[in-house]
PDB file of C-alpha atoms and ligand atoms in Angstrom:
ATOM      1  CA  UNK O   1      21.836  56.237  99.815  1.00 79.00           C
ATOM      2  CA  UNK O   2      22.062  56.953  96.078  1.00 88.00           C
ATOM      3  CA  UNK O   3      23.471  60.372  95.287  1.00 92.00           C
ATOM      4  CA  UNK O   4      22.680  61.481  91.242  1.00 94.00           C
ATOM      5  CA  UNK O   5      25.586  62.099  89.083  1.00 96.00           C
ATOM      6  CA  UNK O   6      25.252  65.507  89.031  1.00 96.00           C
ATOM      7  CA  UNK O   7      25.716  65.736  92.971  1.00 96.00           C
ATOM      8  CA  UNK O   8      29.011  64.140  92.472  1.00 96.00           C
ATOM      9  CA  UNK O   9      30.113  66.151  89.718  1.00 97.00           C
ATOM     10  CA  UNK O  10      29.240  69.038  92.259  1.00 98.00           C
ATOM     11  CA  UNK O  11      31.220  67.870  94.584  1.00 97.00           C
ATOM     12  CA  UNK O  12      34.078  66.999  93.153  1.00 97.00           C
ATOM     13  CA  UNK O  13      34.422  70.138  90.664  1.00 98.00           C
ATOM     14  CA  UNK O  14      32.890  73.043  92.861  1.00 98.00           C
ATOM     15  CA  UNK O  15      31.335  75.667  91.263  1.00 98.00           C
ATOM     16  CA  UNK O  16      32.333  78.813  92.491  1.00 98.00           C
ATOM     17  CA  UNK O  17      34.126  77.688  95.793  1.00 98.00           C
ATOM     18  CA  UNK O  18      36.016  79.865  97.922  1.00 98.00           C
ATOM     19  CA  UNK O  19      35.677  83.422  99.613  1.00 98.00           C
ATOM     20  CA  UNK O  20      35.454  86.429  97.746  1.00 97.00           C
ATOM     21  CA  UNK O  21      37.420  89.587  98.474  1.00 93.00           C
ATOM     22  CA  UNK O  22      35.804  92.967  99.036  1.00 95.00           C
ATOM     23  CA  UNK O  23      32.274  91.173  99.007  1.00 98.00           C
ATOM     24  CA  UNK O  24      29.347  93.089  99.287  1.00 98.00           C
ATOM     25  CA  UNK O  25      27.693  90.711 101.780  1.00 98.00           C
ATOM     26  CA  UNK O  26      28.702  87.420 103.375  1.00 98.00           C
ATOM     27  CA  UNK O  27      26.288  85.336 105.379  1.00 98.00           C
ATOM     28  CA  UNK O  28      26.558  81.588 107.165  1.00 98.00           C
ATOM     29  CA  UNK O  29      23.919  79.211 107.708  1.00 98.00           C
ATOM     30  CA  UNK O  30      24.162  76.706 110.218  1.00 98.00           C
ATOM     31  CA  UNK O  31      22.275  73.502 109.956  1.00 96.00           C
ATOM     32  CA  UNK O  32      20.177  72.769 113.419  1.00 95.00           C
ATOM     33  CA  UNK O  33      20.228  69.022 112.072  1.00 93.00           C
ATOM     34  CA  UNK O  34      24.172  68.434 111.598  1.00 96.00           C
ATOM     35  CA  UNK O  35      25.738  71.326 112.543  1.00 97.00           C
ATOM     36  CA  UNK O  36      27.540  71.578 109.140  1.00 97.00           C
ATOM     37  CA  UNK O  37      27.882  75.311 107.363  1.00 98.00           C
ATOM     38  CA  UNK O  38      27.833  77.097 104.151  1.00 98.00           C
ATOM     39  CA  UNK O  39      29.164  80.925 103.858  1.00 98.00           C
ATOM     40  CA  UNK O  40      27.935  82.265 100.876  1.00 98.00           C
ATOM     41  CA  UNK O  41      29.979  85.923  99.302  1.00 98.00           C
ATOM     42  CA  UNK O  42      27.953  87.941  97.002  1.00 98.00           C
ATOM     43  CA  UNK O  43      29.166  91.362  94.952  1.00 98.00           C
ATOM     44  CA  UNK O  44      26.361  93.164  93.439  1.00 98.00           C
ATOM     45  CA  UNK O  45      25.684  95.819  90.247  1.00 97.00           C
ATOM     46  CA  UNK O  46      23.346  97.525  89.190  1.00 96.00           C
ATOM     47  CA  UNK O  47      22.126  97.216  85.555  1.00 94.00           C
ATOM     48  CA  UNK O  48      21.142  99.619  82.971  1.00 95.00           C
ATOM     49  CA  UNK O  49      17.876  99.868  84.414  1.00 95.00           C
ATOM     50  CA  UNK O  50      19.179 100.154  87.878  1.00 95.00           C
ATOM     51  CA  UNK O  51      18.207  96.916  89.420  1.00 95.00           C
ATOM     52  CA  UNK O  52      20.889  95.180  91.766  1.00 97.00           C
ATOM     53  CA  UNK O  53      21.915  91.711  90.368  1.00 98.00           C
ATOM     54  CA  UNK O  54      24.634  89.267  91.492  1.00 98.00           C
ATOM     55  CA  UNK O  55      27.594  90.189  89.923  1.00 98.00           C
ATOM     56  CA  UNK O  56      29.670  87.129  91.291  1.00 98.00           C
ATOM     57  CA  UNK O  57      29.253  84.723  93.664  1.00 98.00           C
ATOM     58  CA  UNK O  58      31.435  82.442  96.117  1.00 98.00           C
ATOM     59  CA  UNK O  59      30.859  79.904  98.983  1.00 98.00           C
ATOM     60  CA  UNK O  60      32.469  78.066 101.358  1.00 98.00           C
ATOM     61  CA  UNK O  61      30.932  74.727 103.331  1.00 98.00           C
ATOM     62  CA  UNK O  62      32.171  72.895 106.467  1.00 97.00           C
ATOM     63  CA  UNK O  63      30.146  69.599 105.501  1.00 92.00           C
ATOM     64  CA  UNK O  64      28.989  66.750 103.606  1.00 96.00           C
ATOM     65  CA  UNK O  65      29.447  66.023  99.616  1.00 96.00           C
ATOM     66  CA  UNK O  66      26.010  67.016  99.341  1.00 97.00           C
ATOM     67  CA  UNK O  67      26.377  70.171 100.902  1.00 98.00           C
ATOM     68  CA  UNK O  68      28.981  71.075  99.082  1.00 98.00           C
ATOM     69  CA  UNK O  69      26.962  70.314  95.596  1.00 98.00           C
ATOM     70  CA  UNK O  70      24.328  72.072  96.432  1.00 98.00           C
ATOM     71  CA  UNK O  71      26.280  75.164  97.286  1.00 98.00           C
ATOM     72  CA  UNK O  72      27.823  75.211  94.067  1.00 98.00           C
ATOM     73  CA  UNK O  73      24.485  74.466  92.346  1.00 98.00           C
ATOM     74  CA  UNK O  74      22.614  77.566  94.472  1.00 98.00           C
ATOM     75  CA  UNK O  75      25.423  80.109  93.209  1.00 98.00           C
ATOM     76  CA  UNK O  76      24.974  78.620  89.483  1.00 98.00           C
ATOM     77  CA  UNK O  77      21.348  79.260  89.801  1.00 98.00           C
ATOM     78  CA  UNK O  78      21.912  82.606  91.534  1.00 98.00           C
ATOM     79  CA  UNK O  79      24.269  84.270  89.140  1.00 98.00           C
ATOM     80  CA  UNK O  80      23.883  87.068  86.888  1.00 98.00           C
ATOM     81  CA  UNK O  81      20.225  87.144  88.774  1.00 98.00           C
ATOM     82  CA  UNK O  82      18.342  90.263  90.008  1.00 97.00           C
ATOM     83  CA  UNK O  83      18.457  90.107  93.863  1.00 96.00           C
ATOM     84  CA  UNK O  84      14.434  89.612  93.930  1.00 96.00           C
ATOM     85  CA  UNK O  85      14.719  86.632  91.262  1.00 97.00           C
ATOM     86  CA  UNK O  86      17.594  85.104  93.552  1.00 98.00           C
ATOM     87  CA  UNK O  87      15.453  85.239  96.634  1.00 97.00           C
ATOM     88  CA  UNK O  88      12.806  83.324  94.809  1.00 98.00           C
ATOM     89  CA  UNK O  89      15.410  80.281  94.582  1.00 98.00           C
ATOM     90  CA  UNK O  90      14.366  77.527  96.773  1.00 98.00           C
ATOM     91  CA  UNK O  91      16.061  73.913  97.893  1.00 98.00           C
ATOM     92  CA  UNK O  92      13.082  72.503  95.403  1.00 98.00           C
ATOM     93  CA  UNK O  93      14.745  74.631  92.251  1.00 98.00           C
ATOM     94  CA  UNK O  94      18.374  73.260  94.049  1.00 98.00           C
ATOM     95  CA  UNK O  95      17.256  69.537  94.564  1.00 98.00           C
ATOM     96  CA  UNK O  96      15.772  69.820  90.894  1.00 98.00           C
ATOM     97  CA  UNK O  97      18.903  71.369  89.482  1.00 97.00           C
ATOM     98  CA  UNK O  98      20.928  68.079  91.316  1.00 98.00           C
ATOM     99  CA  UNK O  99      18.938  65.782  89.408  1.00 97.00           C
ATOM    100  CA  UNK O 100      17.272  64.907  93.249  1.00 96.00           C
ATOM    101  CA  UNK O 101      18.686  64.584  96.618  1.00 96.00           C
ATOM    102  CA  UNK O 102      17.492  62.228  98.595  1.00 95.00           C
ATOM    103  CA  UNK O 103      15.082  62.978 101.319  1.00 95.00           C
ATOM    104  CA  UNK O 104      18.087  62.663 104.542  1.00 95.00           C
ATOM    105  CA  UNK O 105      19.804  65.138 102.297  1.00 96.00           C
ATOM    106  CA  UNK O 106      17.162  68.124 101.658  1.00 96.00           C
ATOM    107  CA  UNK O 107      18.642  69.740 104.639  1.00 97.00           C
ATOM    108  CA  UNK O 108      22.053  70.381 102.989  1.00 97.00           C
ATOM    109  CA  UNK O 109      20.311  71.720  99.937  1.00 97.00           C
ATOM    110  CA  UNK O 110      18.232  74.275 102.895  1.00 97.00           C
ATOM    111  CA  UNK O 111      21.750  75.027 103.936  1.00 98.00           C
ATOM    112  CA  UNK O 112      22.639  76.544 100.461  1.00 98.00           C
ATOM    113  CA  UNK O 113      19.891  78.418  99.889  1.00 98.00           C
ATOM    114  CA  UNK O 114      19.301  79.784 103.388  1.00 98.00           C
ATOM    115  CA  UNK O 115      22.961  81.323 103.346  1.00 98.00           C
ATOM    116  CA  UNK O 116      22.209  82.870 100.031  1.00 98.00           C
ATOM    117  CA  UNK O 117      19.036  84.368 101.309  1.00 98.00           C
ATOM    118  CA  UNK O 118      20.564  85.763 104.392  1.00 98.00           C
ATOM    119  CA  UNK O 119      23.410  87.228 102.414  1.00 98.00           C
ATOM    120  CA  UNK O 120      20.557  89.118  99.644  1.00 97.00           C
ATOM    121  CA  UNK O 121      19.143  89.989 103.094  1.00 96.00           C
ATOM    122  CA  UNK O 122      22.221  92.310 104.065  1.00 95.00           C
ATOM    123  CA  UNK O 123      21.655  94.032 100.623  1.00 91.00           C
ATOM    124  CA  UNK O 124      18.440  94.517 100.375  1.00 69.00           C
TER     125      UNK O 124
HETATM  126 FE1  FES A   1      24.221  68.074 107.176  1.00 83.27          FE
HETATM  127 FE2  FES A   1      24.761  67.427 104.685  1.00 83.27          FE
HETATM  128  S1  FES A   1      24.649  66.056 106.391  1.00 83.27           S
HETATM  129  S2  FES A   1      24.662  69.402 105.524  1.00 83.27           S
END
């Protein structure tokens, strides 16, 4: 299975990797195909107009190289958003970021983005 540069860069220089103190909201996913995890940390502020955006971002994954990139691709994209643009951030926008993942692999990008939804969840 080919994997794009990009997912290797990914996964060998992470992108926001490891827990964040004091988050604001910290949510796992769990992949039903592999059983492999991604935590994902978020801190939020509000800007001058009073919308909530991701202030920083962090995320930990129990799994495979591609699990890892796309963790580390999902908190690129989600920085520095507005909570409602975040939750518009799908494995397509993650897989497209990569440069493609193969087909076997979509459900490691899924894992990224469903732990970022769930953690926008607790704050919204
Ligand atoms: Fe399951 Fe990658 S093989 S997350």
């Amino acid at each position: 299975m080919q994997l794009s540069e990009k997912v290797m860069d990914h996964f060998r220089n992470p992108r926001n990797q490891g827990k964040i103190k004091n988050a604001d909201a910290e949510a796992q996913a769990v992949s039903s195909h592999c059983g492999d995890s991604t935590t994902i940390y978020l801190k939020v502020k509000k800007d001058k107009d009073g919308f909530q955006y991701i202030s920083d971002i962090g995320f930990e994954t129990m799994g495979c190289g591609a699990a890892v990139a796309s963790a580390s691709v999902t908190t690129e994209l989600a920085k520095n958003k507005k909570i409602e643009e975040a939750l518009k951030i799908s494995v397509d926008d993650v897989a497209k970021e990569l440069e493609g993942l193969p087909l076997p692999k979509i459900h490691c990008g899924q894992l990224a983005v469903e732990a970022l939804h769930k953690a926008i969840k607790q704050i919204s």
